[in-house]
PDB file of C-alpha atoms in Angstrom:
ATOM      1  CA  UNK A   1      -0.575  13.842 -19.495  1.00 95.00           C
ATOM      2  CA  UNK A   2      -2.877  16.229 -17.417  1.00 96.00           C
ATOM      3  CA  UNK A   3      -0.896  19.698 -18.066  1.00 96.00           C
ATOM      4  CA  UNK A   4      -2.082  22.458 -15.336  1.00 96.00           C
ATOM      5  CA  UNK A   5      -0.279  25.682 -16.948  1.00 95.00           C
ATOM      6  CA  UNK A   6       1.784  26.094 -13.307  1.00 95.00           C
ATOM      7  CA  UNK A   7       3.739  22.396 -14.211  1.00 97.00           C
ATOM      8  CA  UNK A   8       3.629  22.757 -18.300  1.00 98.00           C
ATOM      9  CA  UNK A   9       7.240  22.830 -19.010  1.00 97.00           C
ATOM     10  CA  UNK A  10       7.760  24.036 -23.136  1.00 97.00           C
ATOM     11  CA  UNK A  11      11.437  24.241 -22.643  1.00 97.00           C
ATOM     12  CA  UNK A  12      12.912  21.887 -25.338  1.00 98.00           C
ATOM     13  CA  UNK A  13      16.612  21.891 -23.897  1.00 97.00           C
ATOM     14  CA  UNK A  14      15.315  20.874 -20.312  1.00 97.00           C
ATOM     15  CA  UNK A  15      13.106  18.600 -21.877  1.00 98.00           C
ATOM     16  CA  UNK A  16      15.866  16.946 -24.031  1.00 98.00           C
ATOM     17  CA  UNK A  17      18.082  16.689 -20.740  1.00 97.00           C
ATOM     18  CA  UNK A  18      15.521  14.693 -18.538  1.00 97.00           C
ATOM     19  CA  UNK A  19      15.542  12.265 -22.107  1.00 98.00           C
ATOM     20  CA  UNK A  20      19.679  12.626 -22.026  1.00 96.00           C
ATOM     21  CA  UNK A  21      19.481  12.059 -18.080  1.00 94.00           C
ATOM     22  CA  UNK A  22      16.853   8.861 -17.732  1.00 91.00           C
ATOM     23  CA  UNK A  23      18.501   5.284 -17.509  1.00 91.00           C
ATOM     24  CA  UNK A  24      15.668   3.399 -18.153  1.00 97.00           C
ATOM     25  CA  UNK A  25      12.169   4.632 -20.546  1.00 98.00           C
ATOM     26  CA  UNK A  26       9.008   3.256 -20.562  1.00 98.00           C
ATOM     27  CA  UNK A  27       7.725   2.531 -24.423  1.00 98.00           C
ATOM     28  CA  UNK A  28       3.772   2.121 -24.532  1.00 98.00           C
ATOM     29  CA  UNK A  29       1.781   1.335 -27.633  1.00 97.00           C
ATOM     30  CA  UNK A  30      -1.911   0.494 -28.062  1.00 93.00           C
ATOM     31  CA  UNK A  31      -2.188  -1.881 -30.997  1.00 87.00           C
ATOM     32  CA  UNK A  32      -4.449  -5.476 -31.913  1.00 85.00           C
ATOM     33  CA  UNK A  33      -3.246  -7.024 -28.444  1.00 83.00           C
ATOM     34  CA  UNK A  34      -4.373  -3.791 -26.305  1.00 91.00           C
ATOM     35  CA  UNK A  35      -1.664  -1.945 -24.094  1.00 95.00           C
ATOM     36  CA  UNK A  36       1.721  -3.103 -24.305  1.00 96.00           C
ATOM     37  CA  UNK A  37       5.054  -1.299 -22.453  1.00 98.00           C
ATOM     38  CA  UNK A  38       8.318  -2.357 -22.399  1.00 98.00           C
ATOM     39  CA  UNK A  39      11.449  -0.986 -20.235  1.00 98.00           C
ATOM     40  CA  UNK A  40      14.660  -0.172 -22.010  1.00 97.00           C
ATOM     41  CA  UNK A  41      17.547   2.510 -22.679  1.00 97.00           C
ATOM     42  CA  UNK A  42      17.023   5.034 -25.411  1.00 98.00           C
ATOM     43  CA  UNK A  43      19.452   7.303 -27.095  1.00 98.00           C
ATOM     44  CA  UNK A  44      18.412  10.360 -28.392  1.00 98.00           C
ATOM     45  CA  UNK A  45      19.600  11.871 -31.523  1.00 97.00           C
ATOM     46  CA  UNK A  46      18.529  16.126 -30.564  1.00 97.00           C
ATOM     47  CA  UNK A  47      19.342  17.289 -33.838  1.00 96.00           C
ATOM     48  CA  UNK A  48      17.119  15.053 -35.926  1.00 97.00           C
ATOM     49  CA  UNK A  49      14.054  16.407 -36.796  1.00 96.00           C
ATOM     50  CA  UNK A  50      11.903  19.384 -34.899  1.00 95.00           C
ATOM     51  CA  UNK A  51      11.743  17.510 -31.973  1.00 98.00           C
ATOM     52  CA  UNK A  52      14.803  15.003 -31.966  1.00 98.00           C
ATOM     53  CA  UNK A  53      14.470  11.239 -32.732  1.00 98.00           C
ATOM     54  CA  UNK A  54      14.780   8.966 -30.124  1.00 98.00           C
ATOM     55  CA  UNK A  55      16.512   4.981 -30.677  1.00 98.00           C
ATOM     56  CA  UNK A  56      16.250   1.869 -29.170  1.00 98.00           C
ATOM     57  CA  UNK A  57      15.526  -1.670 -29.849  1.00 98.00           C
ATOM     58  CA  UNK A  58      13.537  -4.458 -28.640  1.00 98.00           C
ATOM     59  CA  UNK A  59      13.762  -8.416 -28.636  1.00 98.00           C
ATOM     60  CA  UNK A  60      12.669  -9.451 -32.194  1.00 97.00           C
ATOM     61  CA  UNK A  61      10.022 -12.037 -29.861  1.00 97.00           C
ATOM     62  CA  UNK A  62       8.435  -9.195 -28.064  1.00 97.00           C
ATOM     63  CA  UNK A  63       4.482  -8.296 -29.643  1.00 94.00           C
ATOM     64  CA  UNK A  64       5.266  -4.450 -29.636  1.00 96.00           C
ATOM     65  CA  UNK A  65       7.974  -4.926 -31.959  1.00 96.00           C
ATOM     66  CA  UNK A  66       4.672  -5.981 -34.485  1.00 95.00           C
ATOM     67  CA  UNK A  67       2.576  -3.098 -33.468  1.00 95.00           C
ATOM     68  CA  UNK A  68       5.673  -0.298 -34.311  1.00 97.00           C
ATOM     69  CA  UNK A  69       5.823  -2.200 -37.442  1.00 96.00           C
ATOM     70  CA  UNK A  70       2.149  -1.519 -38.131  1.00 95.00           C
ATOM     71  CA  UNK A  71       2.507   2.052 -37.316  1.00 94.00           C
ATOM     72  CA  UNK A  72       0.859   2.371 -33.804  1.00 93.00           C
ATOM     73  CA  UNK A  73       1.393   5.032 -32.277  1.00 95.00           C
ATOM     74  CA  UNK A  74       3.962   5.083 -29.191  1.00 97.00           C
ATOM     75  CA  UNK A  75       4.759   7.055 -26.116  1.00 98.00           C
ATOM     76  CA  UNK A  76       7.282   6.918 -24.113  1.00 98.00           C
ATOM     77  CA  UNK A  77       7.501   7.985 -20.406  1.00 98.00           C
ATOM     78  CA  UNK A  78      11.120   9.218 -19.173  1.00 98.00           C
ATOM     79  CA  UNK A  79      11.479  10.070 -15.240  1.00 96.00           C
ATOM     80  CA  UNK A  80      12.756  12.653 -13.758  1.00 95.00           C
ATOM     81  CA  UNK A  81      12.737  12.446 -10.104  1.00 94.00           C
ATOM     82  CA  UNK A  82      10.381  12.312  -7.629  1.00 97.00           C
ATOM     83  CA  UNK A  83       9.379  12.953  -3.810  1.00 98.00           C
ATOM     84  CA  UNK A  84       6.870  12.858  -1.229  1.00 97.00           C
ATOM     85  CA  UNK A  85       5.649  16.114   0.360  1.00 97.00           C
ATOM     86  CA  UNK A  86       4.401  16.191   3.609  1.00 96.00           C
ATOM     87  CA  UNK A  87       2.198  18.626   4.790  1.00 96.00           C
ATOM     88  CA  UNK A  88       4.274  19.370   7.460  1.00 94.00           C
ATOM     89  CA  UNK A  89       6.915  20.877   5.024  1.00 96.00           C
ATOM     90  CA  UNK A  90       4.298  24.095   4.600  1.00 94.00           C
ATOM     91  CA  UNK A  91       4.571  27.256   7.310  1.00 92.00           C
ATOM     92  CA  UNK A  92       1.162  27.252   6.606  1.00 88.00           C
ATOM     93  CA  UNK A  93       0.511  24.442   8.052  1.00 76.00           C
ATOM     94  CA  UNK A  94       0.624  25.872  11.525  1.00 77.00           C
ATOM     95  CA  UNK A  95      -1.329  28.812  10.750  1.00 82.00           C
ATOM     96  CA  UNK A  96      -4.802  27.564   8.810  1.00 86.00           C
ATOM     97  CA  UNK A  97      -4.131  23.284   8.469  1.00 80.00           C
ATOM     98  CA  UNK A  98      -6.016  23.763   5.130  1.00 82.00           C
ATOM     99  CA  UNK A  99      -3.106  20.997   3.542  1.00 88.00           C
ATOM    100  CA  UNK A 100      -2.534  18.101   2.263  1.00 94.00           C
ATOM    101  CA  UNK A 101       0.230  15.410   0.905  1.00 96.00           C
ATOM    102  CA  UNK A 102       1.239  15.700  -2.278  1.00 97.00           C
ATOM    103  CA  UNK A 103       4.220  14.484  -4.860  1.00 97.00           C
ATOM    104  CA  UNK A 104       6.613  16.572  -6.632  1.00 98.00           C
ATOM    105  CA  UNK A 105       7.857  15.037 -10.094  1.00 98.00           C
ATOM    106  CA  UNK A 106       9.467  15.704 -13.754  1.00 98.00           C
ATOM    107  CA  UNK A 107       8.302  13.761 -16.699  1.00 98.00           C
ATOM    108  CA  UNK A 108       8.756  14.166 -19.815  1.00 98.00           C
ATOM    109  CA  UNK A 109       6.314  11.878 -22.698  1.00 98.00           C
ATOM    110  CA  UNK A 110       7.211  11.770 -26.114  1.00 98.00           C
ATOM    111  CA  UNK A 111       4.766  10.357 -29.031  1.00 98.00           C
ATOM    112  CA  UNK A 112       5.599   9.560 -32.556  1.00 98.00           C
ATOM    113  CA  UNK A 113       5.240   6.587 -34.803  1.00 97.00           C
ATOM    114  CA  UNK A 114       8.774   4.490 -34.817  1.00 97.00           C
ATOM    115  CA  UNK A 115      10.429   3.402 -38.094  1.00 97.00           C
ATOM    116  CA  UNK A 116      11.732  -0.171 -37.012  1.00 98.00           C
ATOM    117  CA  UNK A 117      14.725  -1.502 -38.685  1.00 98.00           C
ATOM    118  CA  UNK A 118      17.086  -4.952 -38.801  1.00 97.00           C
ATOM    119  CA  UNK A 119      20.069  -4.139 -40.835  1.00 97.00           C
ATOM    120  CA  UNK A 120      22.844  -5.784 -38.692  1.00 97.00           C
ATOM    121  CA  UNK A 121      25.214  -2.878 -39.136  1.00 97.00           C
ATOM    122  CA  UNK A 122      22.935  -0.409 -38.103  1.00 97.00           C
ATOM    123  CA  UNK A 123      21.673  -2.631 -35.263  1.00 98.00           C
ATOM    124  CA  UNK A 124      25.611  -2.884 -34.370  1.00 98.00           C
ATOM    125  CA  UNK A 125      26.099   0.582 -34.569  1.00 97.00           C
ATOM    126  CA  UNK A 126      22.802   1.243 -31.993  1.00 98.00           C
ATOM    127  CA  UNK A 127      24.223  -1.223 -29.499  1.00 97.00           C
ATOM    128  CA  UNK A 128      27.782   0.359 -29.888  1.00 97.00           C
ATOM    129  CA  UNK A 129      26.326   3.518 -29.218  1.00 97.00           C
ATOM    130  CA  UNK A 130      24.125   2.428 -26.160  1.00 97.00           C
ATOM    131  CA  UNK A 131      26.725   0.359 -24.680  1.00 97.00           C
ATOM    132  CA  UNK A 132      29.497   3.342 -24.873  1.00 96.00           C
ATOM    133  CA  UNK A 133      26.800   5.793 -22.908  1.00 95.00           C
ATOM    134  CA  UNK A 134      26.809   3.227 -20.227  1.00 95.00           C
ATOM    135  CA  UNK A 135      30.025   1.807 -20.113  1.00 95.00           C
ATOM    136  CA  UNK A 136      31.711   5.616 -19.703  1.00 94.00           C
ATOM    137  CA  UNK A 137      33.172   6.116 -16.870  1.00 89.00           C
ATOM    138  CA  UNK A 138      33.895   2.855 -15.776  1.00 93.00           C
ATOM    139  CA  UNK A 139      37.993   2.148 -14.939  1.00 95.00           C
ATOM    140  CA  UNK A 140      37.518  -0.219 -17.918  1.00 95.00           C
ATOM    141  CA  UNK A 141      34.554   0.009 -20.138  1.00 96.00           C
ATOM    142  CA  UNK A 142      33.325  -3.271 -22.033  1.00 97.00           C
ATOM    143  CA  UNK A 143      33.168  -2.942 -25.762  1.00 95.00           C
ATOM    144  CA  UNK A 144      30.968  -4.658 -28.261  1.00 96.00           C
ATOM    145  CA  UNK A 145      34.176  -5.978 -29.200  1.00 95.00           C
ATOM    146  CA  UNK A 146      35.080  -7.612 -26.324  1.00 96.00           C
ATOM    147  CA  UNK A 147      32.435  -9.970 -27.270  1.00 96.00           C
ATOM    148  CA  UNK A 148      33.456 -13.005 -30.352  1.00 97.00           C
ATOM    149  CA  UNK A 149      32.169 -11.554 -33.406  1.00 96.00           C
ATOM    150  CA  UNK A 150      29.752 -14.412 -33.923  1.00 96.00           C
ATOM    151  CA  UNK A 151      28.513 -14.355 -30.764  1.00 97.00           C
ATOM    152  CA  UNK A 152      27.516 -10.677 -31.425  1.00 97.00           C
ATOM    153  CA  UNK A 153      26.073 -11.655 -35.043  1.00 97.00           C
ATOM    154  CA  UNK A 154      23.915 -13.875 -33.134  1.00 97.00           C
ATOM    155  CA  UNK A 155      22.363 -11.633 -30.635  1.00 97.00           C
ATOM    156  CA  UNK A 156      22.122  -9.083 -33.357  1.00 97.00           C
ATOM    157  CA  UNK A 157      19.862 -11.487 -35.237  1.00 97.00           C
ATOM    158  CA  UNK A 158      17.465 -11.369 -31.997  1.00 98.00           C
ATOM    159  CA  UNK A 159      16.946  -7.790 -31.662  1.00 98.00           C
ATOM    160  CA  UNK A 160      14.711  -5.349 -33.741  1.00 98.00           C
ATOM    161  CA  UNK A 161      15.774  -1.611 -33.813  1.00 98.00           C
ATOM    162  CA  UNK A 162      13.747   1.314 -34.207  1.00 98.00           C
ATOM    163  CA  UNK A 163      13.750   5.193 -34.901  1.00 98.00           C
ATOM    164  CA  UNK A 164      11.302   7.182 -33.174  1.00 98.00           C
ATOM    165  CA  UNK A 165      11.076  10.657 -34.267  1.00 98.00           C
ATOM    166  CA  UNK A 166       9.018  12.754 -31.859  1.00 98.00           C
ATOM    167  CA  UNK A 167       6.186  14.206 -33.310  1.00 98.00           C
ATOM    168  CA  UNK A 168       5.125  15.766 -29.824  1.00 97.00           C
ATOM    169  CA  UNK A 169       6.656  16.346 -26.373  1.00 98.00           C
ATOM    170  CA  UNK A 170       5.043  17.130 -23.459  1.00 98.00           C
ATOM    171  CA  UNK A 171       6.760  17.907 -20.391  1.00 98.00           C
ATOM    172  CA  UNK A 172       5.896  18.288 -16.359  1.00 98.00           C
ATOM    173  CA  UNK A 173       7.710  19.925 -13.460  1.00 98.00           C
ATOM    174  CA  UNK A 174       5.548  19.505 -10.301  1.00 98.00           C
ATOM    175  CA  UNK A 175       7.793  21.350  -7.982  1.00 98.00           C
ATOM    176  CA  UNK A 176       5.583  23.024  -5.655  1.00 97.00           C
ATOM    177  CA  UNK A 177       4.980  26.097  -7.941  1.00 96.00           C
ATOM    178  CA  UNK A 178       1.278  26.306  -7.275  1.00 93.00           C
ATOM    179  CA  UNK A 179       2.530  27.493  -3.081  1.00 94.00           C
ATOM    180  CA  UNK A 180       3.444  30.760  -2.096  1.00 93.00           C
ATOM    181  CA  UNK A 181       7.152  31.307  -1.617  1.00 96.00           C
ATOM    182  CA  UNK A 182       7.273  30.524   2.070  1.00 95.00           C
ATOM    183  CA  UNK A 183       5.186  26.487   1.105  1.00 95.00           C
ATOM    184  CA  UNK A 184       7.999  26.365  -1.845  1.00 96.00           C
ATOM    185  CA  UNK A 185      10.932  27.303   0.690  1.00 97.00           C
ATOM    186  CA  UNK A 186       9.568  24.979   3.233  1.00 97.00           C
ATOM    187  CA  UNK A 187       9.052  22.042   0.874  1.00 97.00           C
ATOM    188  CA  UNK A 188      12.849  22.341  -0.574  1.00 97.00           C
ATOM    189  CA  UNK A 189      14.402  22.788   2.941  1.00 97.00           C
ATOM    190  CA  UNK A 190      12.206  19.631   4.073  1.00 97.00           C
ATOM    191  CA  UNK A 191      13.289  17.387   0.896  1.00 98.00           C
ATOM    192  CA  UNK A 192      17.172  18.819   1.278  1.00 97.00           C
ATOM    193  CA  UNK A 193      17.257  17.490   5.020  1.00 97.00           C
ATOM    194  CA  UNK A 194      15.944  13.981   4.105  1.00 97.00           C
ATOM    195  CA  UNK A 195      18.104  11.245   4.376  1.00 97.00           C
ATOM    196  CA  UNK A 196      16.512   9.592   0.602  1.00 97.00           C
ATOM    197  CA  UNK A 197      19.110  10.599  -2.247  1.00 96.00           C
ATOM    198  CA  UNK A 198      16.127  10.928  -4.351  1.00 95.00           C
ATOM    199  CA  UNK A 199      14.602  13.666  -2.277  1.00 97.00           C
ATOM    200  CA  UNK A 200      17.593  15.567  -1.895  1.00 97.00           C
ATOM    201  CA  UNK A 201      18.089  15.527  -5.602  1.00 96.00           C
ATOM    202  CA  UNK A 202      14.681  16.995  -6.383  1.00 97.00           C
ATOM    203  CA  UNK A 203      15.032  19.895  -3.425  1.00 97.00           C
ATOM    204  CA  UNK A 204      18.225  20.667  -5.969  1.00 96.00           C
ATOM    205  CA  UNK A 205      16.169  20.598  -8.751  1.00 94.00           C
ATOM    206  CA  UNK A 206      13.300  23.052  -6.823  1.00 94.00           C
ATOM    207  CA  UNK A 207      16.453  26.144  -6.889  1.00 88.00           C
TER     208      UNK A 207
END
């Protein structure tokens, strides 16, 4: 990830939070078959290793489950938030003109090489864990156990899981702070008035 030293964010907490926060990674590997990514929920462990160890697991038919196997190396791309900025968010705009659109984001990529496993009570206990994180706060969460135990055997037998511990994490907070105060002010009062969600969210993150 291109890394100007005004968006470098080294902040390992913040980092792990954007990880904690993001429904829905990216996992990319280069392998035999050339790029591959898949979309999926992670769970990240914090505390293992120097970086924390990330889990997750894939249908046992999909070609990257093969190439973490092998030991090709992965990344994986987690979110943020993003917005637009328009040019007219800048005060400077009406004194010089000398701007242009841009987008304000955090990402956060994580590399390692992924240790992939298919012991059904570890698979059970990932998808116990995963399914918990997303069924909280619901009036009345589903549980693996909902589900008839051989029905779950089954789709356990279908899945490959996999430990990722992160051998390197780079993060990126685009949030204007290459503009003077006055551009930064302008661009977080512009994004807070906008009727997206999405941009009033990152104006939050901007204070």
């Amino acid at each position: 990830m291109y890394l100007p030293r005004a968006f470098a964010d080294h902040d390992l907490s913040r980092l792990h939070q954007v990880i904690h926060d993001g429904r829905l990674a990216t996992l990319v590997t280069c392998g035999a078959q050339g790029l591959q990514a898949s979309h999926l929920p992670l769970l990240l462990e914090a505390g293992q290793g120097a970086n924390g160890t990330l889990y997750g697991h894939l249908a046992k038919a999909n070609p990257q489950c093969a190439e973490l196997a092998a030991g090709a190396e992965a990344l994986v791309i987690f979110e943020g938030g993003d917005a637009y900025v328009s040019p007219s968010f800048y005060p400077s705009k009406a004194e010089h003109g000398k701007v242009v659109p841009t987008w304000n984001y955090v990402a956060v990529h994580a590399y390692g090489q992924a240790e992939v496993f298919h012991d059904p009570q570890r698979l059970l206990k990932l998808v116990g864990a995963l399914t918990e994180r997303h069924e909280a706060g619901r009036q009345q969460p589903w549980k693996v156990e909902d589900a008839p135990a051989d029905y779950i055997d089954g789709m356990l037998k279908a899945i490959v899981g996999f430990a990722l511990p992160i051998q390197r994490l780079e993060g990126k907070r685009k949030l204007s702070q290459n503009r003077d105060a006055r551009d930064m002010a302008g661009v977080r009062e512009g994004l807070a008035t906008s009727t997206d969600l999405r941009d009033q969210q990152l104006s939050h993150l901007m204070r």
